[in-house]
PDB file of C-alpha atoms in Angstrom:
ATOM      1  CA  UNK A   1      53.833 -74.804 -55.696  1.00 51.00           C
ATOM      2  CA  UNK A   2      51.843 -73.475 -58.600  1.00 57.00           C
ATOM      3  CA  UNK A   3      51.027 -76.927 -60.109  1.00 67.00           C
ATOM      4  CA  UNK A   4      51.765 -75.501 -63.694  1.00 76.00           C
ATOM      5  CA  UNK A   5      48.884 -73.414 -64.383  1.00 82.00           C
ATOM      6  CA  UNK A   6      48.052 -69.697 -63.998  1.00 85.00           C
ATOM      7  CA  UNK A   7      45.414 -69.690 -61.489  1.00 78.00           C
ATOM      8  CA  UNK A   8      47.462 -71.584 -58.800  1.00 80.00           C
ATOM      9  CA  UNK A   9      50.011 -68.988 -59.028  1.00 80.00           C
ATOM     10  CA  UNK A  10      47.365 -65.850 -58.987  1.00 83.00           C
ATOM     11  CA  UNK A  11      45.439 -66.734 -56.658  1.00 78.00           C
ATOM     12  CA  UNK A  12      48.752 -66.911 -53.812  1.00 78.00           C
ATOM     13  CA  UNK A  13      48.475 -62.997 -54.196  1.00 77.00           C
ATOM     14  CA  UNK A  14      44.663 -61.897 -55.359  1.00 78.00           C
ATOM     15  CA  UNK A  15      41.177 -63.463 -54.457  1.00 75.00           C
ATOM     16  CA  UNK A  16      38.843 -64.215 -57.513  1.00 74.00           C
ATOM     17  CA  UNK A  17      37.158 -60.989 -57.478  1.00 75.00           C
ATOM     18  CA  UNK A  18      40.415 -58.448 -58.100  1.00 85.00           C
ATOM     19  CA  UNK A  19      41.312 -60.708 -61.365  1.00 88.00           C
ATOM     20  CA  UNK A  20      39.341 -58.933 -63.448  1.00 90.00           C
ATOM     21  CA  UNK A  21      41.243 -55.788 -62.366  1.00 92.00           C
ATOM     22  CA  UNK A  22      45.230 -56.761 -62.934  1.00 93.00           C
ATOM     23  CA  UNK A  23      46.607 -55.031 -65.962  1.00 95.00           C
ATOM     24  CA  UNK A  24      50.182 -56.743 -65.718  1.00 95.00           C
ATOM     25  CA  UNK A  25      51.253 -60.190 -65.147  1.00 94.00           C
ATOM     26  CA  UNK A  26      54.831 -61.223 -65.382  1.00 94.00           C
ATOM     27  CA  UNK A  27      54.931 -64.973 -65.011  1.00 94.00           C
ATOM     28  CA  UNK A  28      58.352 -66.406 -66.635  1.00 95.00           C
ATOM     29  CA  UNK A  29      60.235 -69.067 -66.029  1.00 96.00           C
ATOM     30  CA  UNK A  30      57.665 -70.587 -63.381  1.00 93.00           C
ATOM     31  CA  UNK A  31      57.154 -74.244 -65.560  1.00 94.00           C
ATOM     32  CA  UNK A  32      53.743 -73.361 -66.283  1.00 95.00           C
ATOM     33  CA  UNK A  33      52.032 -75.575 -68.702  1.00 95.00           C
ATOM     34  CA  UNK A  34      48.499 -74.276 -68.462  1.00 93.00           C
ATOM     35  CA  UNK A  35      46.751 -70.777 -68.312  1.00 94.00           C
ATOM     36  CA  UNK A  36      43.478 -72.085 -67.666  1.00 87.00           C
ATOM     37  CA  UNK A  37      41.680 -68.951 -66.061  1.00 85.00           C
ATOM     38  CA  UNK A  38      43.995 -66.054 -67.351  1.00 93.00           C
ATOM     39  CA  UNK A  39      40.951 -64.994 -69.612  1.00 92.00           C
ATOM     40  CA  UNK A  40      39.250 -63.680 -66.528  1.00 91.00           C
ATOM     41  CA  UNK A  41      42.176 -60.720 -66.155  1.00 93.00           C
ATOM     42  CA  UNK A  42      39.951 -58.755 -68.477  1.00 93.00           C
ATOM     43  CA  UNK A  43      41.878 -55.758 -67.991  1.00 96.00           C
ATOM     44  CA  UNK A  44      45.266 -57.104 -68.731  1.00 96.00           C
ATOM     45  CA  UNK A  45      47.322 -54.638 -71.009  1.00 98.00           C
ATOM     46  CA  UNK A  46      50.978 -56.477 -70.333  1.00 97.00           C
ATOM     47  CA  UNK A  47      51.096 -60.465 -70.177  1.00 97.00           C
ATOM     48  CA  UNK A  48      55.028 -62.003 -69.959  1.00 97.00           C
ATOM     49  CA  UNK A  49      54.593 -65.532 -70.096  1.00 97.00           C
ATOM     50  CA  UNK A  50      58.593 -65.975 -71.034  1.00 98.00           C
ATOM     51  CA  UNK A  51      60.580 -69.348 -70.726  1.00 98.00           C
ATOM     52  CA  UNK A  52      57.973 -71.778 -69.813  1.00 97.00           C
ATOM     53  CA  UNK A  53      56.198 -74.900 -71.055  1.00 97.00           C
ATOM     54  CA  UNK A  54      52.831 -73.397 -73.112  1.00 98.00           C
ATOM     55  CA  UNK A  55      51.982 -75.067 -76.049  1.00 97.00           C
ATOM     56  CA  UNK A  56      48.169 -73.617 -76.262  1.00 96.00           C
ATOM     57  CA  UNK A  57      47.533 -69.663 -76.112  1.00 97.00           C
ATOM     58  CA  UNK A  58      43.655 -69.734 -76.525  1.00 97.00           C
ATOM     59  CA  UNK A  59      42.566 -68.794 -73.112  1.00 96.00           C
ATOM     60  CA  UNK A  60      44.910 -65.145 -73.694  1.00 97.00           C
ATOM     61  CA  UNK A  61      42.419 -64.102 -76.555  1.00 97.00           C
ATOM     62  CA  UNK A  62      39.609 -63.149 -73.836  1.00 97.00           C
ATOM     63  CA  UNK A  63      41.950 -60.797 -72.720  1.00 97.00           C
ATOM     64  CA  UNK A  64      40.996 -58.384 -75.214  1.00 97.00           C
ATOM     65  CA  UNK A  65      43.024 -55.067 -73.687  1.00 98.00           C
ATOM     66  CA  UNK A  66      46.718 -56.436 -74.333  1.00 98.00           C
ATOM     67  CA  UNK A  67      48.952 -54.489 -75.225  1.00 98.00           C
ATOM     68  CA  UNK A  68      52.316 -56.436 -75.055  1.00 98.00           C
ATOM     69  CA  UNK A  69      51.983 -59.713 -74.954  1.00 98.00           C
ATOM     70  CA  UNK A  70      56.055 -62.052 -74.344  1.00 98.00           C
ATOM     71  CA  UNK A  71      55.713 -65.617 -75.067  1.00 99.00           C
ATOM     72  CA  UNK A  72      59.046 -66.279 -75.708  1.00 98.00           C
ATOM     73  CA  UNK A  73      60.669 -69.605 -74.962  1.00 98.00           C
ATOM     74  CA  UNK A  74      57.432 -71.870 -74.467  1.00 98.00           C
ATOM     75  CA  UNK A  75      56.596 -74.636 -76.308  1.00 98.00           C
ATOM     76  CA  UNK A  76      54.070 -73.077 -78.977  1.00 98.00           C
ATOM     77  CA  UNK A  77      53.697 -74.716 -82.104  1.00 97.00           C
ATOM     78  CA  UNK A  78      49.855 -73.906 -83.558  1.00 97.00           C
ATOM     79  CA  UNK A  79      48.599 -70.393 -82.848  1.00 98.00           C
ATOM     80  CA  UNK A  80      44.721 -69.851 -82.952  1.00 97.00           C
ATOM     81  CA  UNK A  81      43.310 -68.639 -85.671  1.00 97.00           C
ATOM     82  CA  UNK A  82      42.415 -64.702 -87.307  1.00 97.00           C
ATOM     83  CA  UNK A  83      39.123 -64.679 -86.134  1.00 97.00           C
ATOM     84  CA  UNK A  84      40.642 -65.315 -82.364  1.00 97.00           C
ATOM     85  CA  UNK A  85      43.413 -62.215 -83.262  1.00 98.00           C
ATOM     86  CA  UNK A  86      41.118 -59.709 -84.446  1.00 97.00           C
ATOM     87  CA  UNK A  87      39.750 -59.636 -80.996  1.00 97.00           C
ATOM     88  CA  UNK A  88      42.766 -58.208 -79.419  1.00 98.00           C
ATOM     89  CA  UNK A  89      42.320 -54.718 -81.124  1.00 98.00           C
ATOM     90  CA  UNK A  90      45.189 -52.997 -79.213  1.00 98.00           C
ATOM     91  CA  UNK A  91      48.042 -55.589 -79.428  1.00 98.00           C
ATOM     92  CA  UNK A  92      50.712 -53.778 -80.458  1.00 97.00           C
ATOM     93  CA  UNK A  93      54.310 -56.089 -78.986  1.00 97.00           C
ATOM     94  CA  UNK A  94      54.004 -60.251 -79.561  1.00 98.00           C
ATOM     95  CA  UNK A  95      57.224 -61.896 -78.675  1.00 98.00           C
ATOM     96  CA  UNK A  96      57.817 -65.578 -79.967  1.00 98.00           C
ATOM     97  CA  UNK A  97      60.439 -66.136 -80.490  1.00 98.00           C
ATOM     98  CA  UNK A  98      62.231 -69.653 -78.988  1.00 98.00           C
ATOM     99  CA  UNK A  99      58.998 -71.822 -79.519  1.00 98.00           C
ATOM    100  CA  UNK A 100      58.436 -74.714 -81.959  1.00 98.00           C
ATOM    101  CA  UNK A 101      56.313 -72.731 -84.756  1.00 98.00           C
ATOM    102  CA  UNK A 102      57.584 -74.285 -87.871  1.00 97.00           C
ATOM    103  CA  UNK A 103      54.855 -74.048 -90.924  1.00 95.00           C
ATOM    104  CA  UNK A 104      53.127 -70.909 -92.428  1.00 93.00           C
ATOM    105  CA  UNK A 105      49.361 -72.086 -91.680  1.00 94.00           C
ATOM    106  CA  UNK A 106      50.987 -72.503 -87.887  1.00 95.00           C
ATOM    107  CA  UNK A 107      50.835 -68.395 -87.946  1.00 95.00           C
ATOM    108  CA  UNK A 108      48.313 -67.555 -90.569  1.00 94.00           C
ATOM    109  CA  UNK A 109      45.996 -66.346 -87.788  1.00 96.00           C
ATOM    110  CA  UNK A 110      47.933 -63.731 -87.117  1.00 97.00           C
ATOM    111  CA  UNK A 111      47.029 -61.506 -90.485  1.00 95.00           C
ATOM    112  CA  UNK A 112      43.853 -60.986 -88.134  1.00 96.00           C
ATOM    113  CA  UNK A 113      45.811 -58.710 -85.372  1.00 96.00           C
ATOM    114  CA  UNK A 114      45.016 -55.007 -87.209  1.00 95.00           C
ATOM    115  CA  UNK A 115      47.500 -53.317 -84.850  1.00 97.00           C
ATOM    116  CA  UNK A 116      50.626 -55.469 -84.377  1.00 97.00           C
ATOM    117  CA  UNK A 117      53.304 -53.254 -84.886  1.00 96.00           C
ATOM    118  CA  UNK A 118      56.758 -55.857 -83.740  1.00 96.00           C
ATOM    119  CA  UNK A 119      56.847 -59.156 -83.990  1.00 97.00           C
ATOM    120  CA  UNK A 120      59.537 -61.654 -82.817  1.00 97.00           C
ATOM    121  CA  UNK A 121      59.648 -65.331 -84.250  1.00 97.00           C
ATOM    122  CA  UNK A 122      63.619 -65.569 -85.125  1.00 96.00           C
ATOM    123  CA  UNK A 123      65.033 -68.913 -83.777  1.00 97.00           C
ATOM    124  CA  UNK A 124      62.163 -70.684 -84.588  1.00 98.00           C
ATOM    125  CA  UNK A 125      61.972 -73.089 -87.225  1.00 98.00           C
ATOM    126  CA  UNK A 126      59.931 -71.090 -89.475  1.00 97.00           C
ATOM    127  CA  UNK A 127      62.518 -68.218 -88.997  1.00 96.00           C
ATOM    128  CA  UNK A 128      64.770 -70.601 -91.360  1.00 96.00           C
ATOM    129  CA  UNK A 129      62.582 -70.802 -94.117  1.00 93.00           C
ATOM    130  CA  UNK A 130      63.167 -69.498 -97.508  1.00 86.00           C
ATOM    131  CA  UNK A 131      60.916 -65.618 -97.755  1.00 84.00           C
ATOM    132  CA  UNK A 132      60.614 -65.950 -94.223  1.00 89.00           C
ATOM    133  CA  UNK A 133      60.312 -62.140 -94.088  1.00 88.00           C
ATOM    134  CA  UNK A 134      59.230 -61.146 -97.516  1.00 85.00           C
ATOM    135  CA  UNK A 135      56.028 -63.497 -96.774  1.00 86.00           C
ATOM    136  CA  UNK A 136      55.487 -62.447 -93.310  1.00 91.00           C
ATOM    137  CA  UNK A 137      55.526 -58.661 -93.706  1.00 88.00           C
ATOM    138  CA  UNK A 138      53.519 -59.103 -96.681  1.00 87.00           C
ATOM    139  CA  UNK A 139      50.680 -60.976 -94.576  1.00 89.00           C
ATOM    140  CA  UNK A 140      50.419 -58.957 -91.951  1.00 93.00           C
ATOM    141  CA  UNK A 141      50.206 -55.253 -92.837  1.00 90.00           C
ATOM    142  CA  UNK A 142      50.690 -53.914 -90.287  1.00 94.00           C
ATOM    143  CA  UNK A 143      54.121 -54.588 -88.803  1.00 94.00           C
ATOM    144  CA  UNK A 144      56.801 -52.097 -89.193  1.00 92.00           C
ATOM    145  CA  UNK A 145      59.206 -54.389 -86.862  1.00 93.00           C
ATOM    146  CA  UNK A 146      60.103 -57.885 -87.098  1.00 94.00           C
ATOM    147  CA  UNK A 147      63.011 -59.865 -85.391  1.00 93.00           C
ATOM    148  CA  UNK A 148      63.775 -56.461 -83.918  1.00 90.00           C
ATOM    149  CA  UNK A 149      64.537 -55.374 -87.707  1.00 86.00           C
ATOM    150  CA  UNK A 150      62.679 -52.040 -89.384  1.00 85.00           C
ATOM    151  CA  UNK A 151      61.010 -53.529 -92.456  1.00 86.00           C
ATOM    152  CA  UNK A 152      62.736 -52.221 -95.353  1.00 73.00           C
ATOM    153  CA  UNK A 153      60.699 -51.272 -98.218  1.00 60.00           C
ATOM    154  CA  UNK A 154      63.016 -54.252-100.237  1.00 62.00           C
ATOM    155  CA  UNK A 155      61.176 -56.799 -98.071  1.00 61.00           C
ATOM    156  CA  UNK A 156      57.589 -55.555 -98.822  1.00 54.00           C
ATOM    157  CA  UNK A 157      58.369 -55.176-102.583  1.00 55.00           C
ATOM    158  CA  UNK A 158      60.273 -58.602-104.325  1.00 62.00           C
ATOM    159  CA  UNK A 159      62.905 -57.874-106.417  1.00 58.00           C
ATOM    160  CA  UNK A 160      63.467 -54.369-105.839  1.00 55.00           C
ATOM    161  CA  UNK A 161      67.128 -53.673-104.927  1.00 61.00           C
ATOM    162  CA  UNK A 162      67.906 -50.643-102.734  1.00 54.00           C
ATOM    163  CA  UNK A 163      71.046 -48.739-101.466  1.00 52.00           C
ATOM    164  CA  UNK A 164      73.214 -50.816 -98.657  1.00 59.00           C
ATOM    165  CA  UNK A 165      72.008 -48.588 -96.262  1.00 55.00           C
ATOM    166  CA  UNK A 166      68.663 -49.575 -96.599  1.00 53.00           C
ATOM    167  CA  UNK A 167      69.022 -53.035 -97.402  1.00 52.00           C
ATOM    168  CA  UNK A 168      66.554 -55.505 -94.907  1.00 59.00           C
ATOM    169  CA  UNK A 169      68.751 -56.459 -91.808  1.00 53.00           C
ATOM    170  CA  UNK A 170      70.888 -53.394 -92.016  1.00 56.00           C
ATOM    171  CA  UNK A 171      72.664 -52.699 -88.652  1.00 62.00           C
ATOM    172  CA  UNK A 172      70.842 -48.892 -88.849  1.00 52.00           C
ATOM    173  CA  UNK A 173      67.596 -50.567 -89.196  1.00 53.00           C
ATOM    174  CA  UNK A 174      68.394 -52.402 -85.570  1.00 53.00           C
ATOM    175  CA  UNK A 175      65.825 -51.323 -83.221  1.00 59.00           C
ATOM    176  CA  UNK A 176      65.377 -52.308 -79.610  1.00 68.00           C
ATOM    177  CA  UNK A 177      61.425 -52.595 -79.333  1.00 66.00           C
ATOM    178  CA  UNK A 178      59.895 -51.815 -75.536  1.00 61.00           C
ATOM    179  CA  UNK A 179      57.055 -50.872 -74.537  1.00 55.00           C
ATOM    180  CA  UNK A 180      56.585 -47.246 -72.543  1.00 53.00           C
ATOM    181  CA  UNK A 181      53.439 -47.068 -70.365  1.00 48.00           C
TER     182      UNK A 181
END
């Protein structure tokens, strides 16, 4: 019904003119393969694209006023690069986790998104790599959550050994990581 893309599926419920005025979309597990127009939901603050088939994410950096973004369980392997990132200025929540990202230049873009607090990429290939964390929170400065983790100051800083309690992946430093409007 929605042909796999974004606009199909929008434009059942608003006309051209009102997409430029939704601030949530919550499109998962619909098949889509394509977001073609989603750049023209200029106001969009919350943008769940969970479970589908996306393996390109450029058309989401026009929407410059997201806040949480879920793409969790697509089929993303590359994502675009810092100069893309540092356009989204108030991105705070990126989910994604479940998608094929497997090499450290495949999320190097992301040290351009100045206000990305948590950060999901476990069960992804890259999440298996040796310093996963270490070289992750070290890129981008300004996570204090990743894999729904705290950072521990032992991940930031090699080497340094700290009390059990504070050790990275600690049970207390659990968090669940939601977003209040």
């Amino acid at each position: 019904r929605c042909n796999g893309n974004v606009t199909s599926y929008l434009f059942e419920f608003f006309n051209e003119k009102d997409l430029k005025d939704i601030l949530m979309v919550r499109l998962s597990s619909l098949l889509l393969k394509s977001l073609d127009q989603i750049g023209s939901c200029r106001a969009l603050r919350i943008c769940i694209l969970a479970d589908n088939f996306l393996t390109r994410i450029e058309a989401l950096m026009e929407c410059t006023r997201l806040v949480k973004l879920d793409l969790k369980g697509n089929q993303i392997v590359q994502l675009p690069d810092a100069s893309c990132w540092s356009h989204l200025t108030e991105l705070q929540l990126l989910y994604l986790h479940d998608n094929n990202i497997s090499t450290w230049n495949n999320i190097k873009g992301l040290s351009g998104c100045l206000n990305l607090t948590a950060l999901t990429l476990y069960d992804t290939p890259l999440s298996l790599k040796k310093s996963y964390r270490h070289c992750l929170v070290n890129s981008i400065w300004s996570l204090k959550a990743l894999d729904n983790f705290v950072i521990s100051d032992e991940e930031i800083i090699q080497k340094w050994s700290l009390p059990i309690r504070f050790k990275a992946m600690n049970q207390h430093l659990c968090v669940k990581i939601i977003l209040i409007c």
